[in-house]
């Protein structure tokens, strides 16, 4: 019996070691299954369909490069991607400016945590409705006979309605900033709240001005938040098509709108090829951001 006890203890220890070895794999199995089912499988399906052929009434399973060749050799494609990148750049600059100012005000000028949370929740109120409703709400405000033009004419500021306010690039960018500014505010605000306030006091005691503190202390420490917000904003703008369709009045194009038009014509392989190219472009942009700011190291 005395000899069996150490053996039993050894077997129990071996079983515990085996369970400890497999436990991490068992824990990540559900998440891995969901990842494969809802992300990997759809992407692989899109890649496969992008090589298929099609005609006016059917999709033909095949392995051709025709869709990519027609896509990349078309001047319309390059102009559309250029237009989408232009939108992404303008929206990124404006949302970064708005997001940084709002986050800075909440983090450093509002001293009460209660008021910080209250004002932060106030920023989320527009998200209680759908994106389309928020976009449509700009139309009666920016239209030729809308509230803004009517007010400016009544005040004598202008004599004729401003035509560029609606169904233009201005309207598209304005709607994008309205829709996605909070995606920049949240990560920047989170980064600012993590800044040790003693660093601010030390810089102020050393004679640094407010702008110098922002430039040399706050801004470098907010790089992770800026990078995360930039990834959100850029990816959302690159894949959006509803905003361009509604706010430009059909006068501007985007990659997402080009894919939507192809799908409406049952040209699914062409739309899939465009989706693959867009995915590669967005991944390249995100990789470039991550090379500039190592989010994991900064956090």
PDB file of C-alpha atoms in Angstrom:
ATOM      1  CA  UNK A   1       0.000   0.000   0.000  1.00  0.00           C
ATOM      2  CA  UNK A   2       2.839   2.340   0.812  1.00  0.00           C
ATOM      3  CA  UNK A   3       4.266   1.788  -2.658  1.00  0.00           C
ATOM      4  CA  UNK A   4       0.903   2.281  -4.413  1.00  0.00           C
ATOM      5  CA  UNK A   5       0.321   5.727  -2.861  1.00  0.00           C
ATOM      6  CA  UNK A   6       3.282   7.446  -4.575  1.00  0.00           C
ATOM      7  CA  UNK A   7       2.312   5.795  -7.876  1.00  0.00           C
ATOM      8  CA  UNK A   8      -1.282   6.998  -7.571  1.00  0.00           C
ATOM      9  CA  UNK A   9      -0.071  10.478  -6.695  1.00  0.00           C
ATOM     10  CA  UNK A  10       2.233  10.421  -9.700  1.00  0.00           C
ATOM     11  CA  UNK A  11      -0.614   9.397 -12.024  1.00  0.00           C
ATOM     12  CA  UNK A  12      -2.857  12.122 -10.598  1.00  0.00           C
ATOM     13  CA  UNK A  13      -0.115  14.703 -11.114  1.00  0.00           C
ATOM     14  CA  UNK A  14       0.325  13.502 -14.685  1.00  0.00           C
ATOM     15  CA  UNK A  15      -3.421  13.858 -15.324  1.00  0.00           C
ATOM     16  CA  UNK A  16      -3.416  17.352 -13.857  1.00  0.00           C
ATOM     17  CA  UNK A  17      -0.433  18.285 -16.032  1.00  0.00           C
ATOM     18  CA  UNK A  18      -2.238  16.926 -19.089  1.00  0.00           C
ATOM     19  CA  UNK A  19      -5.375  18.913 -18.274  1.00  0.00           C
ATOM     20  CA  UNK A  20      -3.276  22.055 -17.706  1.00  0.00           C
ATOM     21  CA  UNK A  21      -1.600  21.519 -21.076  1.00  0.00           C
ATOM     22  CA  UNK A  22      -4.878  21.191 -22.994  1.00  0.00           C
ATOM     23  CA  UNK A  23      -6.890  23.763 -21.001  1.00  0.00           C
ATOM     24  CA  UNK A  24      -5.756  26.827 -23.027  1.00  0.00           C
ATOM     25  CA  UNK A  25      -6.621  25.091 -26.288  1.00  0.00           C
ATOM     26  CA  UNK A  26     -10.044  24.108 -24.989  1.00  0.00           C
ATOM     27  CA  UNK A  27     -10.676  27.686 -23.852  1.00  0.00           C
ATOM     28  CA  UNK A  28      -9.928  29.217 -27.252  1.00  0.00           C
ATOM     29  CA  UNK A  29     -11.824  26.545 -29.206  1.00  0.00           C
ATOM     30  CA  UNK A  30     -15.263  28.291 -29.123  1.00  0.00           C
ATOM     31  CA  UNK A  31     -13.804  31.626 -30.190  1.00  0.00           C
ATOM     32  CA  UNK A  32     -11.738  29.944 -32.909  1.00  0.00           C
ATOM     33  CA  UNK A  33     -14.827  28.148 -34.220  1.00  0.00           C
ATOM     34  CA  UNK A  34     -16.785  31.410 -34.360  1.00  0.00           C
ATOM     35  CA  UNK A  35     -13.845  33.134 -36.054  1.00  0.00           C
ATOM     36  CA  UNK A  36     -13.631  30.444 -38.723  1.00  0.00           C
ATOM     37  CA  UNK A  37     -17.396  30.295 -39.266  1.00  0.00           C
ATOM     38  CA  UNK A  38     -18.182  33.996 -39.470  1.00  0.00           C
ATOM     39  CA  UNK A  39     -14.925  35.500 -40.785  1.00  0.00           C
ATOM     40  CA  UNK A  40     -12.582  33.017 -42.416  1.00  0.00           C
ATOM     41  CA  UNK A  41     -15.230  31.021 -44.304  1.00  0.00           C
ATOM     42  CA  UNK A  42     -16.952  34.101 -45.831  1.00  0.00           C
ATOM     43  CA  UNK A  43     -13.615  35.600 -46.895  1.00  0.00           C
ATOM     44  CA  UNK A  44     -12.490  32.339 -48.490  1.00  0.00           C
ATOM     45  CA  UNK A  45     -15.855  32.102 -50.258  1.00  0.00           C
ATOM     46  CA  UNK A  46     -15.503  35.628 -51.647  1.00  0.00           C
ATOM     47  CA  UNK A  47     -11.988  34.869 -52.879  1.00  0.00           C
ATOM     48  CA  UNK A  48     -13.181  31.720 -54.644  1.00  0.00           C
ATOM     49  CA  UNK A  49     -16.184  33.455 -56.254  1.00  0.00           C
ATOM     50  CA  UNK A  50     -13.929  36.278 -57.476  1.00  0.00           C
ATOM     51  CA  UNK A  51     -12.350  33.839 -59.944  1.00  0.00           C
ATOM     52  CA  UNK A  52     -15.663  32.642 -61.375  1.00  0.00           C
ATOM     53  CA  UNK A  53     -17.209  33.712 -64.647  1.00  0.00           C
ATOM     54  CA  UNK A  54     -20.684  35.130 -65.194  1.00  0.00           C
ATOM     55  CA  UNK A  55     -23.121  36.279 -67.844  1.00  0.00           C
ATOM     56  CA  UNK A  56     -26.371  38.206 -67.716  1.00  0.00           C
ATOM     57  CA  UNK A  57     -28.357  35.494 -65.957  1.00  0.00           C
ATOM     58  CA  UNK A  58     -25.996  33.097 -64.180  1.00  0.00           C
ATOM     59  CA  UNK A  59     -22.721  32.627 -62.319  1.00  0.00           C
ATOM     60  CA  UNK A  60     -20.371  30.065 -63.856  1.00  0.00           C
ATOM     61  CA  UNK A  61     -17.959  28.241 -61.496  1.00  0.00           C
ATOM     62  CA  UNK A  62     -14.511  28.501 -63.062  1.00  0.00           C
ATOM     63  CA  UNK A  63     -10.996  29.657 -62.303  1.00  0.00           C
ATOM     64  CA  UNK A  64     -10.300  32.761 -64.392  1.00  0.00           C
ATOM     65  CA  UNK A  65      -8.432  36.025 -63.906  1.00  0.00           C
ATOM     66  CA  UNK A  66     -10.862  37.924 -66.116  1.00  0.00           C
ATOM     67  CA  UNK A  67     -12.549  39.771 -63.255  1.00  0.00           C
ATOM     68  CA  UNK A  68      -9.261  41.041 -61.827  1.00  0.00           C
ATOM     69  CA  UNK A  69      -7.953  41.935 -65.281  1.00  0.00           C
ATOM     70  CA  UNK A  70     -11.047  43.934 -66.174  1.00  0.00           C
ATOM     71  CA  UNK A  71     -11.059  45.577 -62.767  1.00  0.00           C
ATOM     72  CA  UNK A  72      -7.422  46.661 -62.694  1.00  0.00           C
ATOM     73  CA  UNK A  73      -7.271  47.713 -66.347  1.00  0.00           C
ATOM     74  CA  UNK A  74     -10.316  49.972 -66.089  1.00  0.00           C
ATOM     75  CA  UNK A  75      -9.661  53.725 -65.617  1.00  0.00           C
ATOM     76  CA  UNK A  76     -12.982  53.926 -63.790  1.00  0.00           C
ATOM     77  CA  UNK A  77     -11.642  51.636 -61.083  1.00  0.00           C
ATOM     78  CA  UNK A  78      -8.578  53.799 -60.467  1.00  0.00           C
ATOM     79  CA  UNK A  79     -10.661  56.986 -60.379  1.00  0.00           C
ATOM     80  CA  UNK A  80     -13.126  55.381 -57.963  1.00  0.00           C
ATOM     81  CA  UNK A  81     -10.383  54.152 -55.641  1.00  0.00           C
ATOM     82  CA  UNK A  82      -8.752  57.572 -55.790  1.00  0.00           C
ATOM     83  CA  UNK A  83     -12.054  59.230 -54.909  1.00  0.00           C
ATOM     84  CA  UNK A  84     -12.601  56.829 -52.006  1.00  0.00           C
ATOM     85  CA  UNK A  85      -9.073  57.396 -50.695  1.00  0.00           C
ATOM     86  CA  UNK A  86      -9.642  61.143 -50.946  1.00  0.00           C
ATOM     87  CA  UNK A  87     -12.782  60.827 -48.850  1.00  0.00           C
ATOM     88  CA  UNK A  88     -10.922  58.670 -46.328  1.00  0.00           C
ATOM     89  CA  UNK A  89      -8.076  61.194 -46.044  1.00  0.00           C
ATOM     90  CA  UNK A  90     -10.359  64.202 -45.571  1.00  0.00           C
ATOM     91  CA  UNK A  91     -12.581  62.431 -43.071  1.00  0.00           C
ATOM     92  CA  UNK A  92      -9.542  61.155 -41.164  1.00  0.00           C
ATOM     93  CA  UNK A  93      -8.084  64.663 -40.805  1.00  0.00           C
ATOM     94  CA  UNK A  94     -11.390  66.203 -39.713  1.00  0.00           C
ATOM     95  CA  UNK A  95     -12.361  63.423 -37.312  1.00  0.00           C
ATOM     96  CA  UNK A  96      -8.869  63.476 -35.809  1.00  0.00           C
ATOM     97  CA  UNK A  97      -9.144  67.219 -35.170  1.00  0.00           C
ATOM     98  CA  UNK A  98     -12.658  66.954 -33.730  1.00  0.00           C
ATOM     99  CA  UNK A  99     -11.907  63.802 -31.768  1.00  0.00           C
ATOM    100  CA  UNK A 100      -8.715  65.176 -30.235  1.00  0.00           C
ATOM    101  CA  UNK A 101     -10.355  68.447 -29.170  1.00  0.00           C
ATOM    102  CA  UNK A 102     -13.408  66.758 -27.657  1.00  0.00           C
ATOM    103  CA  UNK A 103     -11.312  64.127 -25.879  1.00  0.00           C
ATOM    104  CA  UNK A 104      -8.878  66.777 -24.581  1.00  0.00           C
ATOM    105  CA  UNK A 105     -11.733  68.849 -23.215  1.00  0.00           C
ATOM    106  CA  UNK A 106     -13.315  65.872 -21.479  1.00  0.00           C
ATOM    107  CA  UNK A 107     -10.049  64.517 -20.092  1.00  0.00           C
ATOM    108  CA  UNK A 108      -8.304  67.697 -18.913  1.00  0.00           C
ATOM    109  CA  UNK A 109     -10.899  70.448 -18.552  1.00  0.00           C
ATOM    110  CA  UNK A 110     -13.791  68.519 -17.001  1.00  0.00           C
ATOM    111  CA  UNK A 111     -12.600  67.658 -13.507  1.00  0.00           C
ATOM    112  CA  UNK A 112     -15.638  65.746 -12.271  1.00  0.00           C
ATOM    113  CA  UNK A 113     -15.758  62.102 -13.292  1.00  0.00           C
ATOM    114  CA  UNK A 114     -19.558  62.274 -13.197  1.00  0.00           C
ATOM    115  CA  UNK A 115     -19.600  65.156 -15.656  1.00  0.00           C
ATOM    116  CA  UNK A 116     -17.030  63.392 -17.834  1.00  0.00           C
ATOM    117  CA  UNK A 117     -19.249  60.350 -18.133  1.00  0.00           C
ATOM    118  CA  UNK A 118     -22.377  62.467 -18.610  1.00  0.00           C
ATOM    119  CA  UNK A 119     -20.832  64.493 -21.432  1.00  0.00           C
ATOM    120  CA  UNK A 120     -19.338  61.360 -22.963  1.00  0.00           C
ATOM    121  CA  UNK A 121     -22.752  59.690 -22.985  1.00  0.00           C
ATOM    122  CA  UNK A 122     -24.172  62.861 -24.507  1.00  0.00           C
ATOM    123  CA  UNK A 123     -21.830  62.332 -27.454  1.00  0.00           C
ATOM    124  CA  UNK A 124     -23.338  58.892 -27.989  1.00  0.00           C
ATOM    125  CA  UNK A 125     -26.941  60.105 -28.296  1.00  0.00           C
ATOM    126  CA  UNK A 126     -26.808  60.278 -32.144  1.00  0.00           C
ATOM    127  CA  UNK A 127     -25.901  56.583 -32.154  1.00  0.00           C
ATOM    128  CA  UNK A 128     -29.291  55.768 -30.660  1.00  0.00           C
ATOM    129  CA  UNK A 129     -30.734  56.077 -34.180  1.00  0.00           C
ATOM    130  CA  UNK A 130     -29.662  54.451 -37.442  1.00  0.00           C
ATOM    131  CA  UNK A 131     -27.012  55.908 -39.735  1.00  0.00           C
ATOM    132  CA  UNK A 132     -29.516  56.427 -42.524  1.00  0.00           C
ATOM    133  CA  UNK A 133     -31.839  58.500 -40.334  1.00  0.00           C
ATOM    134  CA  UNK A 134     -28.919  60.668 -39.223  1.00  0.00           C
ATOM    135  CA  UNK A 135     -27.857  61.175 -42.825  1.00  0.00           C
ATOM    136  CA  UNK A 136     -31.345  62.010 -44.054  1.00  0.00           C
ATOM    137  CA  UNK A 137     -31.673  64.599 -41.284  1.00  0.00           C
ATOM    138  CA  UNK A 138     -29.005  66.684 -43.047  1.00  0.00           C
ATOM    139  CA  UNK A 139     -31.071  67.000 -46.238  1.00  0.00           C
ATOM    140  CA  UNK A 140     -33.718  69.469 -44.953  1.00  0.00           C
ATOM    141  CA  UNK A 141     -30.939  71.411 -43.221  1.00  0.00           C
ATOM    142  CA  UNK A 142     -28.535  71.697 -46.169  1.00  0.00           C
ATOM    143  CA  UNK A 143     -30.978  71.756 -49.093  1.00  0.00           C
ATOM    144  CA  UNK A 144     -31.445  74.642 -51.498  1.00  0.00           C
ATOM    145  CA  UNK A 145     -34.542  75.725 -49.564  1.00  0.00           C
ATOM    146  CA  UNK A 146     -33.325  74.228 -46.327  1.00  0.00           C
ATOM    147  CA  UNK A 147     -32.934  75.732 -42.908  1.00  0.00           C
ATOM    148  CA  UNK A 148     -29.327  76.906 -43.345  1.00  0.00           C
ATOM    149  CA  UNK A 149     -29.824  78.629 -46.714  1.00  0.00           C
ATOM    150  CA  UNK A 150     -33.108  80.199 -45.562  1.00  0.00           C
ATOM    151  CA  UNK A 151     -31.488  81.556 -42.396  1.00  0.00           C
ATOM    152  CA  UNK A 152     -28.476  82.986 -44.262  1.00  0.00           C
ATOM    153  CA  UNK A 153     -30.735  84.668 -46.849  1.00  0.00           C
ATOM    154  CA  UNK A 154     -33.002  86.158 -44.163  1.00  0.00           C
ATOM    155  CA  UNK A 155     -29.947  87.506 -42.341  1.00  0.00           C
ATOM    156  CA  UNK A 156     -28.650  89.085 -45.549  1.00  0.00           C
ATOM    157  CA  UNK A 157     -25.434  87.058 -45.512  1.00  0.00           C
ATOM    158  CA  UNK A 158     -26.069  85.604 -48.990  1.00  0.00           C
ATOM    159  CA  UNK A 159     -28.404  86.536 -51.825  1.00  0.00           C
ATOM    160  CA  UNK A 160     -28.806  83.136 -53.443  1.00  0.00           C
ATOM    161  CA  UNK A 161     -28.869  79.657 -51.914  1.00  0.00           C
ATOM    162  CA  UNK A 162     -25.533  77.891 -51.628  1.00  0.00           C
ATOM    163  CA  UNK A 163     -25.602  74.978 -54.060  1.00  0.00           C
ATOM    164  CA  UNK A 164     -22.565  73.120 -52.703  1.00  0.00           C
ATOM    165  CA  UNK A 165     -24.112  72.326 -49.340  1.00  0.00           C
ATOM    166  CA  UNK A 166     -26.099  69.300 -50.506  1.00  0.00           C
ATOM    167  CA  UNK A 167     -25.496  66.545 -53.060  1.00  0.00           C
ATOM    168  CA  UNK A 168     -21.796  67.306 -53.198  1.00  0.00           C
ATOM    169  CA  UNK A 169     -18.471  66.156 -51.793  1.00  0.00           C
ATOM    170  CA  UNK A 170     -18.988  68.649 -48.968  1.00  0.00           C
ATOM    171  CA  UNK A 171     -22.196  66.887 -47.934  1.00  0.00           C
ATOM    172  CA  UNK A 172     -20.542  63.464 -48.135  1.00  0.00           C
ATOM    173  CA  UNK A 173     -17.576  64.468 -45.956  1.00  0.00           C
ATOM    174  CA  UNK A 174     -19.841  66.269 -43.482  1.00  0.00           C
ATOM    175  CA  UNK A 175     -22.017  63.182 -43.099  1.00  0.00           C
ATOM    176  CA  UNK A 176     -18.953  60.965 -42.671  1.00  0.00           C
ATOM    177  CA  UNK A 177     -17.546  63.207 -39.929  1.00  0.00           C
ATOM    178  CA  UNK A 178     -20.918  63.262 -38.207  1.00  0.00           C
ATOM    179  CA  UNK A 179     -21.224  59.478 -38.359  1.00  0.00           C
ATOM    180  CA  UNK A 180     -17.689  58.455 -37.414  1.00  0.00           C
ATOM    181  CA  UNK A 181     -16.252  61.199 -35.196  1.00  0.00           C
ATOM    182  CA  UNK A 182     -17.120  59.247 -32.057  1.00  0.00           C
ATOM    183  CA  UNK A 183     -14.962  56.352 -33.255  1.00  0.00           C
ATOM    184  CA  UNK A 184     -12.029  58.742 -32.946  1.00  0.00           C
ATOM    185  CA  UNK A 185     -13.148  60.357 -29.698  1.00  0.00           C
ATOM    186  CA  UNK A 186     -13.426  57.125 -27.694  1.00  0.00           C
ATOM    187  CA  UNK A 187      -9.896  55.677 -28.135  1.00  0.00           C
ATOM    188  CA  UNK A 188      -8.216  59.086 -27.827  1.00  0.00           C
ATOM    189  CA  UNK A 189     -10.186  59.843 -24.671  1.00  0.00           C
ATOM    190  CA  UNK A 190      -9.185  56.451 -23.268  1.00  0.00           C
ATOM    191  CA  UNK A 191      -5.505  57.182 -23.990  1.00  0.00           C
ATOM    192  CA  UNK A 192      -5.724  60.613 -22.385  1.00  0.00           C
ATOM    193  CA  UNK A 193      -7.306  59.233 -19.239  1.00  0.00           C
ATOM    194  CA  UNK A 194      -4.326  56.869 -18.868  1.00  0.00           C
ATOM    195  CA  UNK A 195      -1.809  59.737 -18.896  1.00  0.00           C
ATOM    196  CA  UNK A 196      -0.175  60.314 -15.512  1.00  0.00           C
ATOM    197  CA  UNK A 197      -1.189  63.822 -14.475  1.00  0.00           C
ATOM    198  CA  UNK A 198       2.151  64.276 -12.725  1.00  0.00           C
ATOM    199  CA  UNK A 199       3.750  64.445 -16.174  1.00  0.00           C
ATOM    200  CA  UNK A 200       1.557  67.410 -17.022  1.00  0.00           C
ATOM    201  CA  UNK A 201       2.444  69.110 -13.763  1.00  0.00           C
ATOM    202  CA  UNK A 202       6.156  68.440 -14.296  1.00  0.00           C
ATOM    203  CA  UNK A 203       6.033  69.947 -17.761  1.00  0.00           C
ATOM    204  CA  UNK A 204       4.150  72.970 -16.450  1.00  0.00           C
ATOM    205  CA  UNK A 205       6.660  73.406 -13.607  1.00  0.00           C
ATOM    206  CA  UNK A 206       9.468  73.265 -16.175  1.00  0.00           C
ATOM    207  CA  UNK A 207       7.951  76.284 -17.903  1.00  0.00           C
ATOM    208  CA  UNK A 208       6.241  74.562 -20.818  1.00  0.00           C
ATOM    209  CA  UNK A 209       3.318  76.399 -22.349  1.00  0.00           C
ATOM    210  CA  UNK A 210      -0.054  74.790 -22.976  1.00  0.00           C
ATOM    211  CA  UNK A 211       0.680  74.169 -26.642  1.00  0.00           C
ATOM    212  CA  UNK A 212       4.092  72.693 -25.788  1.00  0.00           C
ATOM    213  CA  UNK A 213       2.501  70.330 -23.259  1.00  0.00           C
ATOM    214  CA  UNK A 214       0.003  69.175 -25.863  1.00  0.00           C
ATOM    215  CA  UNK A 215       2.669  68.771 -28.552  1.00  0.00           C
ATOM    216  CA  UNK A 216       5.411  67.124 -26.504  1.00  0.00           C
ATOM    217  CA  UNK A 217       3.526  65.286 -23.732  1.00  0.00           C
ATOM    218  CA  UNK A 218      -0.124  64.650 -24.552  1.00  0.00           C
ATOM    219  CA  UNK A 219       0.154  63.980 -28.264  1.00  0.00           C
ATOM    220  CA  UNK A 220       2.964  61.370 -28.063  1.00  0.00           C
ATOM    221  CA  UNK A 221       1.166  59.517 -25.282  1.00  0.00           C
ATOM    222  CA  UNK A 222      -2.071  59.493 -27.307  1.00  0.00           C
ATOM    223  CA  UNK A 223      -0.543  57.727 -30.307  1.00  0.00           C
ATOM    224  CA  UNK A 224      -2.190  54.360 -29.522  1.00  0.00           C
ATOM    225  CA  UNK A 225      -5.627  55.980 -29.296  1.00  0.00           C
ATOM    226  CA  UNK A 226      -5.044  57.960 -32.489  1.00  0.00           C
ATOM    227  CA  UNK A 227      -3.939  54.807 -34.298  1.00  0.00           C
ATOM    228  CA  UNK A 228      -6.959  52.805 -33.124  1.00  0.00           C
ATOM    229  CA  UNK A 229      -9.367  55.616 -34.028  1.00  0.00           C
ATOM    230  CA  UNK A 230      -7.691  56.009 -37.413  1.00  0.00           C
ATOM    231  CA  UNK A 231      -8.120  52.306 -38.152  1.00  0.00           C
ATOM    232  CA  UNK A 232     -11.815  52.504 -37.278  1.00  0.00           C
ATOM    233  CA  UNK A 233     -12.489  55.630 -39.333  1.00  0.00           C
ATOM    234  CA  UNK A 234     -10.475  54.669 -42.407  1.00  0.00           C
ATOM    235  CA  UNK A 235     -11.880  51.154 -42.648  1.00  0.00           C
ATOM    236  CA  UNK A 236     -15.453  52.379 -42.186  1.00  0.00           C
ATOM    237  CA  UNK A 237     -15.119  55.059 -44.861  1.00  0.00           C
ATOM    238  CA  UNK A 238     -13.413  52.727 -47.324  1.00  0.00           C
ATOM    239  CA  UNK A 239     -16.220  50.178 -47.106  1.00  0.00           C
ATOM    240  CA  UNK A 240     -19.197  52.553 -46.954  1.00  0.00           C
ATOM    241  CA  UNK A 241     -21.508  53.117 -49.900  1.00  0.00           C
ATOM    242  CA  UNK A 242     -24.822  54.332 -48.454  1.00  0.00           C
ATOM    243  CA  UNK A 243     -23.453  57.728 -47.415  1.00  0.00           C
ATOM    244  CA  UNK A 244     -22.009  58.451 -50.835  1.00  0.00           C
ATOM    245  CA  UNK A 245     -25.204  57.381 -52.572  1.00  0.00           C
ATOM    246  CA  UNK A 246     -27.502  59.510 -50.398  1.00  0.00           C
ATOM    247  CA  UNK A 247     -25.409  62.608 -49.741  1.00  0.00           C
ATOM    248  CA  UNK A 248     -23.891  63.010 -53.201  1.00  0.00           C
ATOM    249  CA  UNK A 249     -27.155  62.489 -55.032  1.00  0.00           C
ATOM    250  CA  UNK A 250     -25.477  59.973 -57.315  1.00  0.00           C
ATOM    251  CA  UNK A 251     -22.841  62.484 -58.439  1.00  0.00           C
ATOM    252  CA  UNK A 252     -19.898  60.796 -56.681  1.00  0.00           C
ATOM    253  CA  UNK A 253     -18.675  57.233 -56.591  1.00  0.00           C
ATOM    254  CA  UNK A 254     -16.953  55.009 -54.077  1.00  0.00           C
ATOM    255  CA  UNK A 255     -15.616  51.471 -54.089  1.00  0.00           C
ATOM    256  CA  UNK A 256     -18.479  50.235 -51.939  1.00  0.00           C
ATOM    257  CA  UNK A 257     -21.013  51.861 -54.262  1.00  0.00           C
ATOM    258  CA  UNK A 258     -19.304  50.285 -57.264  1.00  0.00           C
ATOM    259  CA  UNK A 259     -19.635  46.845 -55.646  1.00  0.00           C
ATOM    260  CA  UNK A 260     -23.279  47.483 -54.743  1.00  0.00           C
ATOM    261  CA  UNK A 261     -24.035  48.423 -58.345  1.00  0.00           C
ATOM    262  CA  UNK A 262     -22.322  45.269 -59.602  1.00  0.00           C
ATOM    263  CA  UNK A 263     -24.363  43.105 -57.238  1.00  0.00           C
ATOM    264  CA  UNK A 264     -27.591  44.813 -58.313  1.00  0.00           C
ATOM    265  CA  UNK A 265     -26.737  43.664 -61.862  1.00  0.00           C
ATOM    266  CA  UNK A 266     -26.061  40.105 -60.592  1.00  0.00           C
ATOM    267  CA  UNK A 267     -22.346  40.488 -61.371  1.00  0.00           C
ATOM    268  CA  UNK A 268     -21.316  38.735 -58.167  1.00  0.00           C
ATOM    269  CA  UNK A 269     -17.867  37.532 -59.334  1.00  0.00           C
ATOM    270  CA  UNK A 270     -16.906  41.065 -60.407  1.00  0.00           C
ATOM    271  CA  UNK A 271     -18.115  42.443 -57.072  1.00  0.00           C
ATOM    272  CA  UNK A 272     -16.184  39.707 -55.238  1.00  0.00           C
ATOM    273  CA  UNK A 273     -12.984  40.581 -57.101  1.00  0.00           C
ATOM    274  CA  UNK A 274     -13.487  44.226 -56.179  1.00  0.00           C
ATOM    275  CA  UNK A 275     -14.049  43.199 -52.563  1.00  0.00           C
ATOM    276  CA  UNK A 276     -10.786  41.239 -52.515  1.00  0.00           C
ATOM    277  CA  UNK A 277      -8.857  44.192 -53.941  1.00  0.00           C
ATOM    278  CA  UNK A 278     -10.488  46.548 -51.435  1.00  0.00           C
ATOM    279  CA  UNK A 279      -9.626  44.176 -48.596  1.00  0.00           C
ATOM    280  CA  UNK A 280      -5.972  44.114 -49.665  1.00  0.00           C
ATOM    281  CA  UNK A 281      -5.880  47.916 -49.913  1.00  0.00           C
ATOM    282  CA  UNK A 282      -7.413  48.359 -46.458  1.00  0.00           C
ATOM    283  CA  UNK A 283      -5.086  45.749 -44.940  1.00  0.00           C
ATOM    284  CA  UNK A 284      -2.108  47.565 -46.467  1.00  0.00           C
ATOM    285  CA  UNK A 285      -3.311  50.849 -44.961  1.00  0.00           C
ATOM    286  CA  UNK A 286      -3.830  49.274 -41.537  1.00  0.00           C
ATOM    287  CA  UNK A 287      -0.412  47.604 -41.717  1.00  0.00           C
ATOM    288  CA  UNK A 288       1.145  50.979 -42.522  1.00  0.00           C
ATOM    289  CA  UNK A 289      -0.536  52.546 -39.480  1.00  0.00           C
ATOM    290  CA  UNK A 290       0.642  49.726 -37.254  1.00  0.00           C
ATOM    291  CA  UNK A 291       4.204  50.146 -38.498  1.00  0.00           C
ATOM    292  CA  UNK A 292       4.097  53.801 -37.532  1.00  0.00           C
ATOM    293  CA  UNK A 293       2.534  53.112 -34.121  1.00  0.00           C
ATOM    294  CA  UNK A 294       3.143  49.787 -32.397  1.00  0.00           C
ATOM    295  CA  UNK A 295      -0.139  49.659 -30.486  1.00  0.00           C
ATOM    296  CA  UNK A 296       0.770  46.613 -28.398  1.00  0.00           C
ATOM    297  CA  UNK A 297       4.082  48.117 -27.287  1.00  0.00           C
ATOM    298  CA  UNK A 298       2.585  51.547 -26.596  1.00  0.00           C
ATOM    299  CA  UNK A 299      -0.217  50.102 -24.488  1.00  0.00           C
TER     300      UNK A 299
END
